[in-house]
Amino acid sequence: MQAEAIFTGTELLLGQIINTNAAFLSQELAKAGISIFRQVVVGDNLERIKEAIQEAGKRADLIIVCGGLGPTEDDLTREALAGALGLPLEENPSAREHIIRFFSLRDRPMPPQNLKQALFPRGAIPLDNPLGTAPGIFLEHNGKLYACLPGPPSEFRVMLTEKLLPLLQQYSTSKEIIFSRVLKITGLGESAVEEKIQDLLKGTNPTLATLASPGEIHLRITAKAKDTEAALDLIKPLEKEIRQRLKEHIFGSDGDTLEGVVGNLLTLKGLTLAVAESCTGGLLAHRLTNIPGSSAYFHQGIVAYNNKVKLQLLGVTTEILASRGAVSEEVALAMARGVRGLAGTDIGIGITGIAGPGGGTPAKPVGLVYLAIDYQGTTQVRRELFQGLREEIKWRATQSALDMLWRLLKG
Amino acid sequence: MQAEAIFTGTELLLGQIINTNAAFLSQELAKAGISIFRQVVVGDNLERIKEAIQEAGKRADLIIVCGGLGPTEDDLTREALAGALGLPLEENPSAREHIIRFFSLRDRPMPPQNLKQALFPRGAIPLDNPLGTAPGIFLEHNGKLYACLPGPPSEFRVMLTEKLLPLLQQYSTSKEIIFSRVLKITGLGESAVEEKIQDLLKGTNPTLATLASPGEIHLRITAKAKDTEAALDLIKPLEKEIRQRLKEHIFGSDGDTLEGVVGNLLTLKGLTLAVAESCTGGLLAHRLTNIPGSSAYFHQGIVAYNNKVKLQLLGVTTEILASRGAVSEEVALAMARGVRGLAGTDIGIGITGIAGPGGGTPAKPVGLVYLAIDYQGTTQVRRELFQGLREEIKWRATQSALDMLWRLLKG
C-alpha cells in the first residue's frame, strides 16, 4: 500500500511550529509496511487542502490528512475532504453523542460550533478520539482509503496507533516491512560511541545509525524484510555485536527511558527512593514520577531552592555552607543523606549546582553540578561541568543522576 | 512572490529525522515578505523529485529544493532539476575550483565523485557554500526562479540567509514583510475564545488565527506591510480590540510563558512561594525554576508522593486522609497551608490528584485534580477533571495552578 500525507496548518507554513507529526507518522507507517512517498504541507485554506487531497488521490492508495478537525473557523479538513470527493457532509449521531458527553463530563457548557465536529462526508466512519472532542475520519471511496486525524500531537499519536493502523491491517497487501531496533546508551559521548562501532556503520541491511540526544546516544538498527520476525533475524547478530562492545553503557532499547529502567530496577529490588534537588528544581522528581506506578518506590522529593530548606529539612550545617558553599561535594552528600533520613527510604539523591545564566564564578562556573547518592548508608558523589542553557543544564544534571542510580542498581 | 518548497530525503519519509529546515525556511521567507503556500517532502527518487519540481513550477514563482546536493548516489537534486526543465548538466569551473580547494585546505584527498557537485543545469548560478563542498544552485527559467540548497541544517541556514535571500531581494516585487504578534490566553477553551472573537477572524490584513496548545490558547495576529513598524500599525487596533474582549484571560504575548509572567509578578510584589505537589510530581517546581532568577521568589517544593510525607511535613491529618481521601479539597488545602507554614513564604500551593493510568475509581476518576492556594492565610481551591495521558494530566494540572496564581497576583 502506498500512502501520501497532507498536513494542514498555517502555523506550519509560517514555521511557528515544527511538524513532529510527520516523523511519527512515517515511523509508524514504516513499521506497518506502508510506504509513504510524499508529504505535503498546506495552510488552512479550503481550496488548497481540496487540491492537495485530489492530487494525492491520483497517486496513492491511502491519503492521510493531519489537522484541521477542530471546531474553529480555520478547521477545514472535513469540508475539504467532502468537497474533494464530491460527497455531502452529514451529522453522525454517535459522534454528536461523544462530543456532548465530553463537555457534560467536565461540567462545561458546549459551544455550539463544537457540533461541527460531528459532521462527516457520506459513507465515512468516525474514529473515536479518547483525548479530545475531534473524532477522526475514515473513508473508503473509489478504491482509495482516506483518513483524517487531529493535529495535536498527543491526539494524533494515540489515534494513529490505536485507531487507524489497526483498521488498515485488513487493507494492507505489502510484502516487505521496515523494522528498527533502537539501543539506548548513557554515560558515553557520541564520538566515543562511534569509535567503538565505526566498522559496523557501513552495513546496508540492516543499517546502523547513531542519533545523539541530550545526555543519551541512540543506535538505530534498521532492517527490511518480509515480516518483523525476519527483520529481527537480520537485526539480532548486529545487536549482539553492539551489546558486546557497549555492554556497560546500554540501559535499554526502543521505547525505554532511563527513568523507566531505573523504576523497574527499584521495583525488582523492592527499594525506595527520595530526592533532594537544588539546581534541577524538581525536574528529577518530575521525570521519576512520569513513570506509571512510580508511587510504589518514589516516596518524596524536596526542592531545596532556598538554603534555609537545606538547613531545616536536610540537615545541611551552616558550617558546611559557610566553608564549602552551597554548590559543593559536601552539600550534595548532606542533601542525599538528609532526604534519605527524612523520608526513611533505602536511597537518597542530592543535587546541587549552578544552572545559570547568573550565579557563576571563576571557581564555580555555570554548569557546575555535584550529585550524590546515599544507598543504605553507602555514599558516592559525582562532579559534572555541563555546557548549555539553563534548561539543558537542568536536564543533563537529572540525566547524570539517573545514570548514577542506574549503574548502582544494576550492580 | 509566491514560493513552494520541496524537501528531498528518504530519511525524512522514514521519520528518522525531523524536518527542522522547513520551519526555518518558512520563518525566513515570511520575514522577507515571500509567501510560501506549500511544502512537499519526497524521497531520494529522481522521477518523484522531477515531478515535484514540475508541479511546483506550475503554481509558484519561486521553487526552493532542499537537500540532495551531496556527492553520493542518492543525491539527485541536480539531475532532477535539469531533467524537470529539460536542460543539460554542465560543469562549472569555479564550482570545481571551490570543491578542489575545500579538500586541499583540509589536506584531505578528494573523492572523485565529489566533482559531481560542480555540475549545474545550463544557465544556473552556483551559490558558494562556506560550510561544505555542496554549492547551491540558482536558476531563472521561463520567468520562474529555482533554488537548490544543501540539506544539512547548518549549511541550509547559512546559505539561505547569506546567499539566497540577498539574491532574491532584486527579484522580489513585493516590498512587503510578514509580521506576527501572538497573544497568549489561559483559563479558556479554544471554542470559548473563538465565540468572543468570531467576527474578527474574517480579516485579511491583519489576519487572526487561533492555536491551541495544552492548557493555553494562542491568538496569532499576522500583518503584511512594508516594514515591521507599518505591520505593527496594522496589528495594534486588532490587538486592542482582542485585549478588551479577553482582557482577564490574556497573560502575555509572543515569547511569554505563564511561569515567567507569574515570576515577574512575584518579583514585582516582593512575594515568596512554596509548593506541595502530589500528582504533578515536581513538574510545577520544575516549571517555576526554569525561569532565570526564580530563586529570588521560589523557596521550596515538596513532592509528597507518599502519604507519610503529607502527614509528617505538611500537617495533613490522618482524619482527613481517612474521611476525605488523599485526593480531596481538604487535603489540597492542608498541603497549601502546610507547605506555606513549613517554608515561611507568602504563598503556598497544594496539588493532589490522580494522574493515572491506574488509581482511578468511579467516584474519583483518572484526571481528577484538586488545587489550592494559601495566600497569607486566605485560601482558595479549584477542582479539575482533565483528559489525556499521565504526562498531559500532570502538565494541565500545573497549568491550572499557574493560572490560579496568575489571577491571584494580578488582583
CSV table of N, CA and C in Angstrom, one decimal, chain B residues 210-340:
chain,number,residue,atom,x,y,z
B,210,THR,N,-6.4,31.2,15.6
B,210,THR,CA,-6.2,30.6,17.0
B,210,THR,C,-5.4,29.3,16.9
B,211,LEU,N,-4.5,29.2,17.9
B,211,LEU,CA,-3.7,27.9,18.0
B,211,LEU,C,-3.9,27.4,19.4
B,212,ALA,N,-4.3,26.1,19.5
B,212,ALA,CA,-4.5,25.5,20.9
B,212,ALA,C,-3.2,24.7,21.2
B,213,SER,N,-2.7,25.0,22.4
B,213,SER,CA,-1.7,24.1,23.0
B,213,SER,C,-2.1,23.7,24.4
B,214,PRO,N,-1.6,22.6,25.0
B,214,PRO,CA,-2.2,22.1,26.2
B,214,PRO,C,-2.4,23.2,27.3
B,215,GLY,N,-3.6,23.5,27.7
B,215,GLY,CA,-3.8,24.5,28.7
B,215,GLY,C,-3.7,25.9,28.3
B,216,GLU,N,-3.4,26.2,27.1
B,216,GLU,CA,-3.3,27.5,26.6
B,216,GLU,C,-3.9,27.7,25.2
B,217,ILE,N,-4.4,28.9,24.9
B,217,ILE,CA,-4.8,29.2,23.6
B,217,ILE,C,-4.0,30.4,23.1
B,218,HIS,N,-3.4,30.3,21.9
B,218,HIS,CA,-2.6,31.4,21.4
B,218,HIS,C,-3.4,32.0,20.2
B,219,LEU,N,-3.5,33.4,20.2
B,219,LEU,CA,-4.1,34.1,19.1
B,219,LEU,C,-3.0,34.8,18.3
B,220,ARG,N,-2.9,34.4,17.0
B,220,ARG,CA,-1.8,35.0,16.2
B,220,ARG,C,-2.4,36.0,15.2
B,221,ILE,N,-1.9,37.3,15.4
B,221,ILE,CA,-2.3,38.3,14.5
B,221,ILE,C,-1.1,38.5,13.5
B,222,THR,N,-1.4,38.4,12.2
B,222,THR,CA,-0.4,38.5,11.2
B,222,THR,C,-0.7,39.6,10.2
B,223,ALA,N,0.3,40.5,10.0
B,223,ALA,CA,0.1,41.6,9.1
B,223,ALA,C,1.1,41.6,8.0
B,224,LYS,N,0.7,42.0,6.8
B,224,LYS,CA,1.7,42.2,5.7
B,224,LYS,C,1.9,43.7,5.6
B,225,ALA,N,3.1,44.2,5.5
B,225,ALA,CA,3.3,45.6,5.4
B,225,ALA,C,4.8,45.8,4.9
B,226,LYS,N,5.1,47.1,4.6
B,226,LYS,CA,6.4,47.4,4.0
B,226,LYS,C,7.5,47.2,5.0
B,227,ASP,N,7.2,47.4,6.3
B,227,ASP,CA,8.2,47.1,7.4
B,227,ASP,C,7.5,46.8,8.7
B,228,THR,N,8.3,46.4,9.7
B,228,THR,CA,7.8,46.0,11.0
B,228,THR,C,6.9,47.0,11.6
B,229,GLU,N,7.4,48.3,11.5
B,229,GLU,CA,6.6,49.4,12.1
B,229,GLU,C,5.2,49.5,11.5
B,230,ALA,N,5.2,49.5,10.1
B,230,ALA,CA,3.9,49.5,9.5
B,230,ALA,C,3.0,48.3,9.8
B,231,ALA,N,3.7,47.2,9.9
B,231,ALA,CA,2.9,46.0,10.3
B,231,ALA,C,2.3,46.2,11.7
B,232,LEU,N,3.1,46.7,12.6
B,232,LEU,CA,2.6,46.9,14.0
B,232,LEU,C,1.4,47.9,14.0
B,233,ASP,N,1.4,48.9,13.1
B,233,ASP,CA,0.3,49.9,13.0
B,233,ASP,C,-1.0,49.1,12.6
B,234,LEU,N,-0.8,48.1,11.7
B,234,LEU,CA,-2.0,47.3,11.3
B,234,LEU,C,-2.5,46.4,12.4
B,235,ILE,N,-1.5,45.9,13.2
B,235,ILE,CA,-1.8,44.9,14.2
B,235,ILE,C,-2.5,45.6,15.5
B,236,LYS,N,-2.0,46.8,15.8
B,236,LYS,CA,-2.4,47.4,17.1
B,236,LYS,C,-3.9,47.5,17.3
B,237,PRO,N,-4.6,48.0,16.3
B,237,PRO,CA,-6.1,48.2,16.6
B,237,PRO,C,-6.8,46.8,16.9
B,238,LEU,N,-6.4,45.8,16.1
B,238,LEU,CA,-7.0,44.5,16.3
B,238,LEU,C,-6.6,44.0,17.7
B,239,GLU,N,-5.3,44.1,18.0
B,239,GLU,CA,-4.8,43.7,19.3
B,239,GLU,C,-5.6,44.3,20.4
B,240,LYS,N,-5.8,45.6,20.3
B,240,LYS,CA,-6.5,46.4,21.3
B,240,LYS,C,-7.9,45.8,21.5
B,241,GLU,N,-8.6,45.6,20.4
B,241,GLU,CA,-9.9,45.1,20.4
B,241,GLU,C,-10.0,43.7,21.1
B,242,ILE,N,-9.0,42.8,20.8
B,242,ILE,CA,-9.0,41.5,21.4
B,242,ILE,C,-8.7,41.6,22.9
B,243,ARG,N,-7.8,42.5,23.2
B,243,ARG,CA,-7.4,42.7,24.7
B,243,ARG,C,-8.6,43.1,25.4
B,244,GLN,N,-9.5,44.0,24.8
B,244,GLN,CA,-10.7,44.4,25.5
B,244,GLN,C,-11.6,43.3,25.7
B,245,ARG,N,-11.8,42.4,24.7
B,245,ARG,CA,-12.7,41.3,24.9
B,245,ARG,C,-12.3,40.2,25.8
B,246,LEU,N,-10.9,39.9,25.8
B,246,LEU,CA,-10.4,38.8,26.5
B,246,LEU,C,-9.5,39.2,27.7
B,247,LYS,N,-9.5,40.5,27.9
B,247,LYS,CA,-8.7,41.1,29.0
B,247,LYS,C,-8.3,40.1,30.1
B,248,GLU,N,-9.3,39.6,30.8
B,248,GLU,CA,-9.0,38.9,32.1
B,248,GLU,C,-8.3,37.5,31.8
B,249,HIS,N,-8.2,37.2,30.5
B,249,HIS,CA,-7.6,35.8,30.2
B,249,HIS,C,-6.3,35.9,29.5
B,250,ILE,N,-5.8,37.1,29.0
B,250,ILE,CA,-4.6,37.2,28.3
B,250,ILE,C,-3.4,37.4,29.3
B,251,PHE,N,-2.6,36.5,29.3
B,251,PHE,CA,-1.5,36.6,30.3
B,251,PHE,C,-0.2,37.1,29.7
B,252,GLY,N,-0.1,37.1,28.4
B,252,GLY,CA,1.2,37.6,27.8
B,252,GLY,C,1.1,37.5,26.3
B,253,SER,N,2.3,37.7,25.7
B,253,SER,CA,2.3,37.8,24.2
B,253,SER,C,3.7,37.2,23.8
B,254,ASP,N,3.7,36.8,22.5
B,254,ASP,CA,4.9,36.3,21.8
B,254,ASP,C,5.7,35.3,22.7
B,255,GLY,N,6.9,35.6,23.2
B,255,GLY,CA,7.7,34.6,23.9
B,255,GLY,C,7.3,34.4,25.3
B,256,ASP,N,6.3,35.1,25.8
B,256,ASP,CA,6.0,35.0,27.3
B,256,ASP,C,5.6,33.5,27.6
B,257,THR,N,5.9,33.1,28.8
B,257,THR,CA,5.4,31.9,29.4
B,257,THR,C,4.6,32.2,30.7
B,258,LEU,N,3.6,31.3,31.0
B,258,LEU,CA,2.8,31.6,32.2
B,258,LEU,C,3.7,31.6,33.4
B,259,GLU,N,4.7,30.7,33.5
B,259,GLU,CA,5.6,30.7,34.7
B,259,GLU,C,6.5,31.9,34.7
B,260,GLY,N,6.8,32.4,33.6
B,260,GLY,CA,7.6,33.7,33.5
B,260,GLY,C,6.8,34.9,34.0
B,261,VAL,N,5.6,35.0,33.5
B,261,VAL,CA,4.7,36.1,33.8
B,261,VAL,C,4.4,36.1,35.3
B,262,VAL,N,4.1,34.9,35.9
B,262,VAL,CA,3.9,34.7,37.3
B,262,VAL,C,5.2,35.1,38.1
B,263,GLY,N,6.3,34.7,37.6
B,263,GLY,CA,7.6,35.1,38.2
B,263,GLY,C,7.8,36.6,38.3
B,264,ASN,N,7.5,37.3,37.2
B,264,ASN,CA,7.6,38.7,37.2
B,264,ASN,C,6.7,39.4,38.2
B,265,LEU,N,5.5,38.9,38.3
B,265,LEU,CA,4.5,39.5,39.3
B,265,LEU,C,5.0,39.2,40.7
B,266,LEU,N,5.5,38.0,41.0
B,266,LEU,CA,6.0,37.7,42.3
B,266,LEU,C,7.2,38.7,42.7
B,267,THR,N,8.1,38.9,41.7
B,267,THR,CA,9.2,39.7,41.9
B,267,THR,C,8.7,41.2,42.2
B,268,LEU,N,7.8,41.6,41.3
B,268,LEU,CA,7.3,43.0,41.4
B,268,LEU,C,6.7,43.2,42.8
B,269,LYS,N,5.9,42.2,43.3
B,269,LYS,CA,5.2,42.4,44.6
B,269,LYS,C,6.1,42.0,45.8
B,270,GLY,N,7.3,41.5,45.5
B,270,GLY,CA,8.1,41.0,46.6
B,270,GLY,C,7.6,39.9,47.4
B,271,LEU,N,6.9,39.0,46.7
B,271,LEU,CA,6.2,37.8,47.4
B,271,LEU,C,7.0,36.6,47.2
B,272,THR,N,7.0,35.7,48.1
B,272,THR,CA,7.7,34.4,48.0
B,272,THR,C,6.7,33.2,48.0
B,273,LEU,N,7.2,32.1,47.4
B,273,LEU,CA,6.3,31.0,47.1
B,273,LEU,C,6.9,29.7,47.4
B,274,ALA,N,6.0,28.7,47.9
B,274,ALA,CA,6.4,27.3,48.1
B,274,ALA,C,5.3,26.5,47.6
B,275,VAL,N,5.6,25.3,47.1
B,275,VAL,CA,4.6,24.4,46.5
B,275,VAL,C,4.7,23.0,47.1
B,276,ALA,N,3.5,22.4,47.3
B,276,ALA,CA,3.5,21.0,47.7
B,276,ALA,C,2.7,20.2,46.6
B,277,GLU,N,3.4,19.3,46.0
B,277,GLU,CA,2.8,18.6,44.8
B,277,GLU,C,2.7,17.1,45.1
B,278,SER,N,1.5,16.6,44.7
B,278,SER,CA,1.4,15.1,44.8
B,278,SER,C,1.4,14.6,43.3
B,279,CYS,N,0.2,14.7,42.6
B,279,CYS,CA,0.1,14.1,41.3
B,279,CYS,C,1.0,14.7,40.3
B,280,THR,N,1.4,16.0,40.4
B,280,THR,CA,2.2,16.6,39.4
B,280,THR,C,3.7,16.3,39.6
B,281,GLY,N,4.0,15.7,40.8
B,281,GLY,CA,5.3,15.1,41.0
B,281,GLY,C,6.6,16.0,40.8
B,282,GLY,N,6.5,17.3,41.0
B,282,GLY,CA,7.6,18.1,40.8
B,282,GLY,C,7.6,19.0,39.6
B,283,LEU,N,6.6,18.7,38.7
B,283,LEU,CA,6.6,19.5,37.4
B,283,LEU,C,6.3,21.0,37.7
B,284,LEU,N,5.5,21.3,38.7
B,284,LEU,CA,5.2,22.7,38.9
B,284,LEU,C,6.5,23.4,39.4
B,285,ALA,N,7.2,22.8,40.3
B,285,ALA,CA,8.5,23.3,40.8
B,285,ALA,C,9.5,23.5,39.6
B,286,HIS,N,9.5,22.4,38.8
B,286,HIS,CA,10.4,22.5,37.6
B,286,HIS,C,10.1,23.6,36.7
B,287,ARG,N,8.8,23.8,36.4
B,287,ARG,CA,8.5,24.9,35.5
B,287,ARG,C,8.8,26.3,36.2
B,288,LEU,N,8.5,26.4,37.5
B,288,LEU,CA,8.8,27.7,38.1
B,288,LEU,C,10.3,28.0,38.1
B,289,THR,N,11.1,26.9,38.3
B,289,THR,CA,12.6,27.1,38.4
B,289,THR,C,13.2,27.1,37.0
B,290,ASN,N,12.5,27.0,35.9
B,290,ASN,CA,13.0,27.2,34.6
B,290,ASN,C,13.3,28.7,34.3
B,291,ILE,N,12.7,29.5,35.2
B,291,ILE,CA,12.8,31.0,35.0
B,291,ILE,C,14.1,31.5,35.6
B,292,PRO,N,15.0,32.0,34.9
B,292,PRO,CA,16.3,32.6,35.5
B,292,PRO,C,15.9,33.6,36.6
B,293,GLY,N,16.6,33.4,37.7
B,293,GLY,CA,16.3,34.3,38.9
B,293,GLY,C,15.2,33.9,39.8
B,294,SER,N,14.6,32.7,39.5
B,294,SER,CA,13.4,32.3,40.2
B,294,SER,C,13.8,32.0,41.7
B,295,SER,N,15.0,31.8,42.0
B,295,SER,CA,15.4,31.6,43.4
B,295,SER,C,15.1,32.8,44.3
B,296,ALA,N,14.9,33.9,43.7
B,296,ALA,CA,14.5,35.1,44.5
B,296,ALA,C,13.1,35.0,45.1
B,297,TYR,N,12.2,34.3,44.4
B,297,TYR,CA,10.8,34.2,45.0
B,297,TYR,C,10.4,32.7,45.3
B,298,PHE,N,11.0,31.8,44.6
B,298,PHE,CA,10.6,30.4,44.8
B,298,PHE,C,11.6,29.8,45.9
B,299,HIS,N,11.0,29.4,47.0
B,299,HIS,CA,11.9,29.0,48.1
B,299,HIS,C,11.9,27.5,48.3
B,300,GLN,N,10.8,26.8,48.0
B,300,GLN,CA,10.8,25.4,48.4
B,300,GLN,C,9.7,24.6,47.6
B,301,GLY,N,10.0,23.4,47.3
B,301,GLY,CA,9.0,22.5,46.8
B,301,GLY,C,9.0,21.2,47.6
B,302,ILE,N,7.8,20.6,47.8
B,302,ILE,CA,7.7,19.3,48.4
B,302,ILE,C,7.0,18.4,47.4
B,303,VAL,N,7.6,17.3,47.1
B,303,VAL,CA,6.9,16.3,46.3
B,303,VAL,C,6.4,15.3,47.3
B,304,ALA,N,5.1,15.4,47.6
B,304,ALA,CA,4.6,14.5,48.7
B,304,ALA,C,3.9,13.3,48.0
B,305,TYR,N,4.7,12.4,47.5
B,305,TYR,CA,4.2,11.3,46.7
B,305,TYR,C,3.7,10.2,47.6
B,306,ASN,N,4.3,10.1,48.8
B,306,ASN,CA,3.8,9.1,49.7
B,306,ASN,C,3.0,9.9,50.8
B,307,ASN,N,1.9,9.3,51.3
B,307,ASN,CA,1.0,10.0,52.2
B,307,ASN,C,1.8,10.3,53.5
B,308,LYS,N,2.8,9.5,53.9
B,308,LYS,CA,3.6,9.8,55.1
B,308,LYS,C,4.1,11.2,55.0
B,309,VAL,N,4.5,11.6,53.8
B,309,VAL,CA,5.1,13.0,53.7
B,309,VAL,C,4.0,14.0,53.9
B,310,LYS,N,2.8,13.7,53.4
B,310,LYS,CA,1.7,14.7,53.7
B,310,LYS,C,1.4,14.8,55.2
B,311,LEU,N,1.6,13.8,55.9
B,311,LEU,CA,1.3,13.8,57.3
B,311,LEU,C,2.5,14.5,58.1
B,312,GLN,N,3.7,14.0,57.8
B,312,GLN,CA,4.9,14.5,58.6
B,312,GLN,C,5.2,15.9,58.3
B,313,LEU,N,5.3,16.3,57.0
B,313,LEU,CA,5.8,17.6,56.7
B,313,LEU,C,4.7,18.6,56.5
B,314,LEU,N,3.6,18.2,56.0
B,314,LEU,CA,2.6,19.2,55.6
B,314,LEU,C,1.4,19.3,56.5
B,315,GLY,N,1.4,18.5,57.6
B,315,GLY,CA,0.4,18.7,58.6
B,315,GLY,C,-1.0,18.2,58.2
B,316,VAL,N,-1.0,17.4,57.1
B,316,VAL,CA,-2.3,16.8,56.8
B,316,VAL,C,-2.6,15.7,57.8
B,317,THR,N,-3.9,15.7,58.3
B,317,THR,CA,-4.2,14.8,59.4
B,317,THR,C,-4.7,13.4,58.9
B,318,THR,N,-4.4,12.4,59.7
B,318,THR,CA,-4.9,11.1,59.4
B,318,THR,C,-6.4,11.1,59.3
B,319,GLU,N,-7.1,12.0,60.0
B,319,GLU,CA,-8.6,12.0,60.0
B,319,GLU,C,-9.0,12.4,58.6
B,320,ILE,N,-8.4,13.5,58.1
B,320,ILE,CA,-8.8,14.0,56.8
B,320,ILE,C,-8.5,12.9,55.7
B,321,LEU,N,-7.3,12.3,55.8
B,321,LEU,CA,-7.0,11.3,54.8
B,321,LEU,C,-8.0,10.2,54.9
B,322,ALA,N,-8.4,9.8,56.1
B,322,ALA,CA,-9.3,8.7,56.2
B,322,ALA,C,-10.7,9.1,55.7
B,323,SER,N,-11.2,10.3,56.1
B,323,SER,CA,-12.6,10.6,55.8
B,323,SER,C,-12.7,11.1,54.4
B,324,ARG,N,-11.7,11.9,53.9
B,324,ARG,CA,-11.9,12.5,52.6
B,324,ARG,C,-11.1,11.8,51.5
B,325,GLY,N,-10.0,11.1,51.9
B,325,GLY,CA,-9.1,10.5,50.9
B,325,GLY,C,-8.0,11.5,50.5
B,326,ALA,N,-6.9,11.0,50.0
B,326,ALA,CA,-5.8,11.8,49.7
B,326,ALA,C,-6.1,12.8,48.5
B,327,VAL,N,-7.0,12.4,47.7
B,327,VAL,CA,-7.4,13.3,46.6
B,327,VAL,C,-8.7,13.9,46.9
B,328,SER,N,-8.6,15.1,47.6
B,328,SER,CA,-9.8,15.8,48.1
B,328,SER,C,-9.4,17.3,48.3
B,329,GLU,N,-10.5,18.1,48.3
B,329,GLU,CA,-10.4,19.5,48.5
B,329,GLU,C,-9.6,19.8,49.8
B,330,GLU,N,-10.0,19.0,50.8
B,330,GLU,CA,-9.4,19.3,52.2
B,330,GLU,C,-7.9,19.0,52.2
B,331,VAL,N,-7.5,18.0,51.5
B,331,VAL,CA,-6.1,17.6,51.5
B,331,VAL,C,-5.3,18.7,50.7
B,332,ALA,N,-5.9,19.1,49.6
B,332,ALA,CA,-5.2,20.1,48.8
B,332,ALA,C,-5.0,21.4,49.6
B,333,LEU,N,-6.0,21.8,50.4
B,333,LEU,CA,-5.9,23.0,51.2
B,333,LEU,C,-4.9,22.8,52.3
B,334,ALA,N,-4.9,21.6,52.9
B,334,ALA,CA,-4.0,21.3,54.0
B,334,ALA,C,-2.5,21.4,53.5
B,335,MET,N,-2.3,20.9,52.3
B,335,MET,CA,-1.0,20.9,51.7
B,335,MET,C,-0.5,22.3,51.4
B,336,ALA,N,-1.4,23.2,50.9
B,336,ALA,CA,-1.1,24.6,50.6
B,336,ALA,C,-0.7,25.3,51.9
B,337,ARG,N,-1.5,25.1,52.9
B,337,ARG,CA,-1.3,25.7,54.2
B,337,ARG,C,0.1,25.1,54.8
B,338,GLY,N,0.2,23.8,54.7
B,338,GLY,CA,1.3,23.2,55.3
B,338,GLY,C,2.6,23.6,54.7
B,339,VAL,N,2.7,23.6,53.4
B,339,VAL,CA,4.0,24.0,52.8
B,339,VAL,C,4.3,25.5,53.0
B,340,ARG,N,3.3,26.3,53.0
B,340,ARG,CA,3.5,27.7,53.3
B,340,ARG,C,4.1,27.9,54.7
